[in-house]
Amino acid sequence: MNISSQFWRLYYRARRMADVPAVVELLKFRELRRKYYDALWREAALEIGAVAEPGKFGYIKISKGDLCTFVKQDRVMLDSSLMLNLMGNKAITYDLLLQKGCPIPAHLLFDAKHLASANAFMTKLNRPVVVKPVSGTGGGNGVTTGIRDLAGLKAAAKYASRFDTNLLIEEELEGHSYRLVYLNGELLHAVRRDPPTLTGDGKSSLKAMARKETLRRLKGNPVTALSPLRLDREASNTLSVQKFNFSTVLQKGQRVIVKKAINQNNSSLNHTVTAEVHPETMAACAQLVKDIGVQFAGIDIISRDISVRFADNGGCIGEINTTPGIHHHYLVAEKRTGIGLAGSLLNYMFESGAGAMRLTKNFPGAEAHAAT
């Protein structure tokens, strides 16, 4: 699902709930995201000697020589819409990964209205599970972790079904969340994304601290995240294991993980690990995206240590993203050096011609038509 569709789905859900402040906040974060990506692409164009021009309907036209390409936030003109839709379907992606022999989480496809099979799966697994929509979402929306009982399963299924009635239940894996971004089979950047945390001040509740963090993000000075920090059911599950709740007041300096889903973290919790990726993992993932035929892909990996061979660390591949959020590779704790990910993308498109247009006037009769 693209950013616009995702936003409006959330917008109408918030409106149905008559949560006007939530709608206003979504609008503000949408504008923050737009401004951030506009600036990112302008900077990337300058890095490679190209020119970025604001276009109509939110598109940005980037030109170099007699070639141009269009971008819109995290979307570029590389993979087909059908490929994006296929990889956006988590069940289909898992089937493809299985055929390739890739390690993936134990999982089950189920319908939101029929929970018996999902409950049986959870009972047999006998450890925490995750419920997520099969498709129709991104950025962690619709995902609930830390589910341990039928009541939690029902609530998670109800939430996820707002995005898609086809759902996945899967084992909750232990380890770090990594994203490896590939372009035409070459690893461009790898990042470890740690879960959102809050650090106590000795007087504020976790709910108040999360609200303060969200307002800080909205100021965008500097930009550290493009989404709010929501204390939802997923956060409640994560906190309850640690014997906390939304009203808990942490001691000064005490730090806790507020949710397992990492998409609502901030830049201080994202770390560049490109140089740490084990060569075998790097090569295997490169071959994977080549074989599947994805040009621009972000491979999500759960692993205890990305520097260790997959076979030795119990790692699993969780997803292949064909619109990997470029901002995740800029909003990192470490200072960036050299051309960024967006600049590398533009260089590739202009040098190879893939995802680029040639708009020079060479159509028969073009000059005569222009003269009239």
Short mmCIF file of C-alpha atoms in Angstrom, two decimals:
data_model
loop_
_atom_site.label_atom_id
_atom_site.label_comp_id
_atom_site.label_asym_id
_atom_site.label_seq_id
_atom_site.Cartn_x
_atom_site.Cartn_y
_atom_site.Cartn_z
CA MET A 1 0.00 0.00 0.00
CA ASN A 2 1.38 3.45 -0.87
CA ILE A 3 1.76 6.27 1.65
CA SER A 4 -1.38 8.09 0.50
CA SER A 5 -3.64 5.03 0.69
CA GLN A 6 -2.22 4.10 4.06
CA PHE A 7 -2.81 7.60 5.39
CA TRP A 8 -6.42 7.78 4.28
CA ARG A 9 -7.19 4.36 5.74
CA LEU A 10 -5.88 5.60 9.07
CA TYR A 11 -7.66 8.91 8.61
CA TYR A 12 -11.10 7.36 8.14
CA ARG A 13 -10.50 4.91 10.99
CA ALA A 14 -9.67 7.82 13.31
CA ARG A 15 -12.66 9.81 12.06
CA ARG A 16 -15.03 6.89 12.72
CA MET A 17 -13.69 6.86 16.25
CA ALA A 18 -14.49 10.61 16.46
CA ASP A 19 -10.88 11.18 17.50
CA VAL A 20 -10.39 14.65 16.03
CA PRO A 21 -6.98 15.25 17.70
CA ALA A 22 -5.70 11.98 16.20
CA VAL A 23 -6.81 13.07 12.73
CA VAL A 24 -5.09 16.44 13.13
CA GLU A 25 -1.93 14.72 14.31
CA LEU A 26 -1.96 12.37 11.33
CA LEU A 27 -2.23 15.36 9.01
CA LYS A 28 0.74 17.01 10.72
CA PHE A 29 2.90 13.91 10.42
CA ARG A 30 1.87 13.53 6.80
CA GLU A 31 3.11 17.08 6.14
CA LEU A 32 6.32 16.42 8.09
CA ARG A 33 6.97 13.35 5.93
CA ARG A 34 6.33 15.27 2.72
CA LYS A 35 8.69 18.09 3.66
CA TYR A 36 11.36 15.65 4.81
CA TYR A 37 11.33 13.67 1.57
CA ASP A 38 11.26 16.83 -0.56
CA ALA A 39 14.44 18.00 1.17
CA LEU A 40 16.02 14.54 0.96
CA TRP A 41 15.57 14.31 -2.82
CA ARG A 42 16.80 17.87 -3.37
CA GLU A 43 19.95 17.03 -1.42
CA ALA A 44 20.39 13.73 -3.31
CA ALA A 45 20.04 15.51 -6.66
CA LEU A 46 22.73 18.02 -5.67
CA GLU A 47 25.05 15.19 -4.61
CA ILE A 48 25.10 13.74 -8.13
CA GLY A 49 24.85 16.96 -10.13
CA ALA A 50 21.18 16.63 -11.03
CA VAL A 51 18.31 19.12 -10.75
CA ALA A 52 15.19 18.51 -8.65
CA GLU A 53 11.98 20.36 -9.51
CA PRO A 54 8.71 20.24 -7.57
CA GLY A 55 6.08 18.61 -9.76
CA LYS A 56 2.33 18.32 -9.73
CA PHE A 57 0.39 16.09 -7.31
CA GLY A 58 3.33 15.60 -4.96
CA TYR A 59 5.78 14.19 -7.52
CA ILE A 60 9.33 15.51 -7.85
CA LYS A 61 11.03 15.59 -11.24
CA ILE A 62 14.78 15.00 -11.16
CA SER A 63 16.79 15.65 -14.32
CA LYS A 64 20.36 15.02 -15.40
CA GLY A 65 21.48 15.53 -18.95
CA ASP A 66 18.71 14.42 -21.29
CA LEU A 67 17.23 11.96 -18.77
CA CYS A 68 14.75 12.50 -15.97
CA THR A 69 12.97 10.43 -13.37
CA PHE A 70 10.09 11.04 -11.01
CA VAL A 71 10.02 10.24 -7.30
CA LYS A 72 7.31 10.54 -4.66
CA GLN A 73 8.47 10.24 -1.08
CA ASP A 74 9.95 6.71 -0.79
CA ARG A 75 8.79 5.55 -4.23
CA VAL A 76 10.96 5.42 -7.33
CA MET A 77 10.43 4.30 -10.93
CA LEU A 78 12.10 0.88 -10.80
CA ASP A 79 10.00 -2.19 -9.97
CA SER A 80 6.57 -2.72 -11.54
CA SER A 81 3.34 -2.11 -9.64
CA LEU A 82 2.58 -5.83 -9.87
CA MET A 83 5.92 -6.68 -8.26
CA LEU A 84 5.20 -4.15 -5.51
CA ASN A 85 1.80 -5.72 -4.89
CA LEU A 86 3.21 -9.27 -4.86
CA MET A 87 5.93 -8.43 -2.35
CA GLY A 88 3.41 -6.41 -0.34
CA ASN A 89 1.45 -9.62 0.25
CA LYS A 90 3.17 -11.27 3.22
CA ALA A 91 1.61 -14.71 2.58
CA ILE A 92 2.80 -14.80 -1.03
CA THR A 93 6.24 -13.57 0.02
CA TYR A 94 6.52 -16.35 2.61
CA ASP A 95 5.54 -18.92 -0.04
CA LEU A 96 8.27 -17.64 -2.35
CA LEU A 97 10.84 -17.61 0.45
CA LEU A 98 9.93 -21.20 1.34
CA GLN A 99 10.43 -22.29 -2.27
CA LYS A 100 13.87 -20.68 -2.14
CA GLY A 101 14.69 -22.57 1.06
CA CYS A 102 14.98 -19.40 3.14
CA PRO A 103 14.51 -19.57 6.93
CA ILE A 104 11.23 -17.84 7.84
CA PRO A 105 9.10 -17.68 11.01
CA ALA A 106 6.61 -20.47 11.73
CA HIS A 107 3.30 -19.00 10.60
CA LEU A 108 -0.31 -19.64 9.65
CA LEU A 109 -2.70 -17.85 7.32
CA PHE A 110 -6.18 -17.37 8.81
CA ASP A 111 -9.38 -15.38 8.43
CA ALA A 112 -10.28 -12.68 10.94
CA LYS A 113 -13.73 -14.23 11.46
CA HIS A 114 -12.42 -17.73 12.17
CA LEU A 115 -9.90 -17.84 14.99
CA ALA A 116 -9.94 -21.54 15.85
CA SER A 117 -6.96 -22.45 13.66
CA ALA A 118 -4.97 -19.45 14.87
CA ASN A 119 -5.71 -20.29 18.49
CA ALA A 120 -4.64 -23.89 17.92
CA PHE A 121 -1.41 -22.65 16.31
CA MET A 122 -0.70 -20.40 19.30
CA THR A 123 -1.50 -23.15 21.80
CA LYS A 124 0.76 -25.65 20.07
CA LEU A 125 3.59 -23.13 19.77
CA ASN A 126 3.26 -22.29 23.48
CA ARG A 127 5.10 -18.98 23.28
CA PRO A 128 4.25 -15.40 22.28
CA VAL A 129 2.97 -14.80 18.75
CA VAL A 130 2.49 -11.89 16.36
CA VAL A 131 -0.66 -11.10 14.36
CA LYS A 132 -0.48 -8.92 11.25
CA PRO A 133 -2.51 -8.16 8.11
CA VAL A 134 -1.47 -10.09 5.01
CA SER A 135 -1.43 -6.89 2.96
CA GLY A 136 -2.90 -3.41 2.77
CA THR A 137 -0.59 -1.76 5.26
CA GLY A 138 2.96 -0.76 6.05
CA GLY A 139 5.02 0.89 8.75
CA GLY A 140 3.92 -1.63 11.37
CA ASN A 141 0.24 -0.65 11.21
CA GLY A 142 -2.09 -3.49 12.10
CA VAL A 143 0.67 -5.47 13.84
CA THR A 144 0.38 -6.71 17.43
CA THR A 145 3.18 -8.58 19.20
CA GLY A 146 3.35 -10.36 22.54
CA ILE A 147 0.03 -12.24 22.18
CA ARG A 148 -0.28 -15.07 24.69
CA ASP A 149 -3.98 -15.91 25.07
CA LEU A 150 -7.30 -16.06 23.22
CA ALA A 151 -8.42 -12.64 24.46
CA GLY A 152 -5.24 -11.08 23.11
CA LEU A 153 -5.67 -12.97 19.84
CA LYS A 154 -9.22 -11.68 19.41
CA ALA A 155 -8.18 -8.09 20.03
CA ALA A 156 -5.18 -8.36 17.68
CA ALA A 157 -7.29 -9.93 14.91
CA LYS A 158 -9.90 -7.20 15.24
CA TYR A 159 -7.24 -4.51 14.92
CA ALA A 160 -5.42 -6.17 12.00
CA SER A 161 -8.68 -6.81 10.10
CA ARG A 162 -9.18 -3.05 9.76
CA PHE A 163 -6.48 -3.28 7.10
CA ASP A 164 -7.10 -6.77 5.63
CA THR A 165 -9.42 -9.61 6.65
CA ASN A 166 -6.71 -12.10 5.63
CA LEU A 167 -4.31 -12.35 8.56
CA LEU A 168 -1.07 -14.03 9.54
CA ILE A 169 -0.16 -15.39 12.93
CA GLU A 170 3.50 -16.19 13.44
CA GLU A 171 6.01 -16.96 16.14
CA GLU A 172 7.58 -13.99 17.85
CA LEU A 173 11.29 -14.31 17.24
CA GLU A 174 14.02 -13.15 19.59
CA GLY A 175 16.77 -11.03 18.11
CA HIS A 176 17.52 -7.70 16.48
CA SER A 177 15.61 -6.29 13.52
CA TYR A 178 17.84 -5.58 10.51
CA ARG A 179 17.09 -4.17 7.10
CA LEU A 180 19.46 -4.79 4.19
CA VAL A 181 18.80 -2.62 1.13
CA TYR A 182 19.81 -3.94 -2.28
CA LEU A 183 19.87 -2.25 -5.66
CA ASN A 184 20.25 -4.54 -8.65
CA GLY A 185 21.71 -7.20 -6.36
CA GLU A 186 24.24 -4.91 -4.66
CA LEU A 187 24.03 -4.17 -0.94
CA LEU A 188 23.81 -0.39 -0.51
CA HIS A 189 23.14 -0.05 3.20
CA ALA A 190 22.22 -2.09 6.26
CA VAL A 191 20.63 -0.77 9.41
CA ARG A 192 19.76 -2.28 12.78
CA ARG A 193 16.47 -0.88 14.00
CA ASP A 194 16.00 -1.14 17.75
CA PRO A 195 12.56 -0.99 19.40
CA PRO A 196 11.12 2.27 20.79
CA THR A 197 12.18 3.12 24.33
CA LEU A 198 11.40 5.76 26.92
CA THR A 199 13.67 6.97 29.71
CA GLY A 200 12.11 8.02 33.00
CA ASP A 201 12.30 11.49 34.51
CA GLY A 202 11.01 10.40 37.93
CA LYS A 203 7.72 12.29 37.67
CA SER A 204 5.91 11.63 34.36
CA SER A 205 3.82 8.59 33.43
CA LEU A 206 4.78 6.54 30.38
CA LYS A 207 1.66 7.85 28.65
CA ALA A 208 2.71 11.46 29.27
CA MET A 209 6.27 10.73 28.16
CA ALA A 210 5.09 9.11 24.93
CA ARG A 211 2.94 12.15 24.23
CA LYS A 212 5.89 14.46 24.89
CA GLU A 213 8.05 12.40 22.51
CA THR A 214 5.39 12.61 19.78
CA LEU A 215 5.17 16.39 20.12
CA ARG A 216 8.96 16.66 20.01
CA ARG A 217 9.01 14.68 16.77
CA LEU A 218 6.41 16.96 15.23
CA LYS A 219 8.64 20.00 15.78
CA GLY A 220 11.10 18.41 13.36
CA ASN A 221 14.10 20.33 14.63
CA PRO A 222 15.88 18.14 13.80
CA VAL A 223 13.71 15.44 12.23
CA THR A 224 14.19 12.21 14.19
CA ALA A 225 11.08 10.22 13.19
CA LEU A 226 8.19 10.47 10.73
CA SER A 227 5.50 8.87 12.87
CA PRO A 228 4.06 9.34 16.36
CA LEU A 229 4.89 7.07 19.28
CA ARG A 230 1.54 5.40 20.01
CA LEU A 231 0.88 3.54 23.25
CA ASP A 232 -1.56 0.95 21.87
CA ARG A 233 -2.42 -2.67 22.65
CA GLU A 234 0.91 -3.80 21.26
CA ALA A 235 2.63 -1.43 23.69
CA SER A 236 0.41 -2.66 26.53
CA ASN A 237 1.51 -6.25 25.82
CA THR A 238 5.17 -5.28 25.78
CA LEU A 239 4.95 -3.26 28.99
CA SER A 240 2.90 -5.83 30.91
CA VAL A 241 5.68 -8.42 30.55
CA GLN A 242 7.97 -5.92 32.26
CA LYS A 243 5.33 -5.30 35.00
CA PHE A 244 4.59 -1.80 33.72
CA ASN A 245 1.53 -0.03 32.31
CA PHE A 246 0.74 3.33 30.74
CA SER A 247 0.40 4.97 34.17
CA THR A 248 3.81 3.78 35.39
CA VAL A 249 6.22 6.51 36.49
CA LEU A 250 9.78 5.38 35.85
CA GLN A 251 12.68 6.34 38.07
CA LYS A 252 14.94 9.02 36.65
CA GLY A 253 17.24 7.45 34.07
CA GLN A 254 15.31 4.16 34.03
CA ARG A 255 14.84 2.98 30.44
CA VAL A 256 12.21 0.58 29.13
CA ILE A 257 11.18 -0.83 25.76
CA VAL A 258 7.63 0.37 25.16
CA LYS A 259 6.78 -1.83 22.16
CA LYS A 260 8.40 -4.57 20.08
CA ALA A 261 7.23 -3.25 16.70
CA ILE A 262 10.18 -1.09 15.65
CA ASN A 263 8.53 1.22 13.11
CA GLN A 264 7.78 3.91 15.70
CA ASN A 265 11.33 4.28 16.98
CA ASN A 266 13.50 7.35 16.35
CA SER A 267 16.89 8.04 14.81
CA SER A 268 18.81 7.39 18.03
CA LEU A 269 17.68 3.76 17.82
CA ASN A 270 18.74 3.13 14.21
CA HIS A 271 22.35 2.07 13.62
CA THR A 272 24.32 1.62 10.42
CA VAL A 273 25.72 -1.93 10.29
CA THR A 274 26.65 -2.33 6.61
CA ALA A 275 30.22 -3.32 7.43
CA GLU A 276 29.02 -5.91 9.97
CA VAL A 277 26.88 -8.06 7.65
CA HIS A 278 28.38 -11.55 7.31
CA PRO A 279 29.67 -12.10 3.75
CA GLU A 280 27.62 -15.28 3.38
CA THR A 281 24.42 -13.48 4.39
CA MET A 282 25.23 -10.56 2.09
CA ALA A 283 25.78 -12.87 -0.91
CA ALA A 284 22.76 -15.07 -0.19
CA CYS A 285 20.40 -12.08 0.03
CA ALA A 286 21.90 -10.61 -3.14
CA GLN A 287 21.17 -13.83 -5.00
CA LEU A 288 17.67 -13.96 -3.51
CA VAL A 289 16.61 -10.55 -4.85
CA LYS A 290 18.21 -11.31 -8.22
CA ASP A 291 16.37 -14.63 -8.51
CA ILE A 292 13.03 -13.10 -7.55
CA GLY A 293 13.65 -10.19 -9.91
CA VAL A 294 13.35 -7.23 -7.54
CA GLN A 295 15.58 -4.30 -8.45
CA PHE A 296 15.18 -2.17 -5.31
CA ALA A 297 14.53 -4.25 -2.21
CA GLY A 298 14.81 -4.05 1.54
CA ILE A 299 15.21 -7.47 3.15
CA ASP A 300 14.04 -7.58 6.77
CA ILE A 301 15.99 -10.02 8.92
CA ILE A 302 15.54 -11.03 12.55
CA SER A 303 18.88 -12.16 13.88
CA ARG A 304 20.79 -12.26 17.14
CA ASP A 305 23.89 -10.97 15.36
CA ILE A 306 24.09 -10.03 11.68
CA SER A 307 27.86 -10.58 11.72
CA VAL A 308 27.36 -14.31 12.36
CA ARG A 309 26.41 -16.86 9.68
CA PHE A 310 22.66 -17.36 9.34
CA ALA A 311 22.95 -21.06 10.08
CA ASP A 312 24.65 -20.30 13.38
CA ASN A 313 22.44 -17.54 14.81
CA GLY A 314 18.87 -18.77 14.27
CA GLY A 315 18.07 -15.87 11.96
CA CYS A 316 14.95 -15.61 9.79
CA ILE A 317 13.86 -13.48 6.86
CA GLY A 318 10.65 -11.68 7.70
CA GLU A 319 9.84 -9.67 4.60
CA ILE A 320 11.03 -8.33 1.24
CA ASN A 321 10.09 -4.66 0.97
CA THR A 322 9.87 -3.21 -2.53
CA THR A 323 9.24 0.29 -1.21
CA PRO A 324 11.76 0.26 1.63
CA GLY A 325 11.47 3.51 3.55
CA ILE A 326 14.54 5.44 2.44
CA HIS A 327 14.35 7.61 5.55
CA HIS A 328 15.28 4.64 7.75
CA HIS A 329 18.76 4.84 6.23
CA TYR A 330 19.14 8.58 6.86
CA LEU A 331 17.55 8.85 10.31
CA VAL A 332 20.36 6.96 12.03
CA ALA A 333 22.48 7.60 15.09
CA GLU A 334 25.76 7.64 13.15
CA LYS A 335 26.93 10.55 11.01
CA ARG A 336 26.60 9.75 7.30
CA THR A 337 29.57 10.09 4.96
CA GLY A 338 29.61 10.01 1.17
CA ILE A 339 26.64 9.81 -1.19
CA GLY A 340 23.48 8.66 0.57
CA LEU A 341 21.07 5.92 -0.46
CA ALA A 342 18.87 8.28 -2.49
CA GLY A 343 21.89 9.61 -4.40
CA SER A 344 23.00 6.05 -5.19
CA LEU A 345 19.52 5.28 -6.51
CA LEU A 346 19.54 8.32 -8.77
CA ASN A 347 23.04 7.54 -10.05
CA TYR A 348 21.97 4.02 -10.95
CA MET A 349 18.85 5.17 -12.79
CA PHE A 350 20.66 7.83 -14.80
CA GLU A 351 23.66 5.64 -15.63
CA SER A 352 21.68 2.50 -16.52
CA GLY A 353 18.55 4.16 -17.91
CA ALA A 354 16.39 1.93 -15.68
CA GLY A 355 13.54 3.94 -14.18
CA ALA A 356 14.46 6.99 -16.25
CA MET A 357 12.80 8.85 -19.13
CA ARG A 358 14.32 10.58 -22.15
CA LEU A 359 12.18 13.65 -22.91
CA THR A 360 14.19 15.25 -25.71
CA LYS A 361 12.06 16.34 -28.65
CA ASN A 362 12.63 13.69 -31.33
CA PHE A 363 9.10 12.79 -32.36
CA PRO A 364 8.42 13.38 -36.09
CA GLY A 365 6.84 16.79 -36.58
CA ALA A 366 7.67 17.98 -33.07
CA GLU A 367 9.28 21.21 -34.26
CA ALA A 368 6.40 22.12 -36.53
CA HIS A 369 3.91 21.41 -33.76
CA ALA A 370 5.87 23.57 -31.31
CA ALA A 371 5.95 26.43 -33.81
CA THR A 372 2.16 26.53 -34.05
#
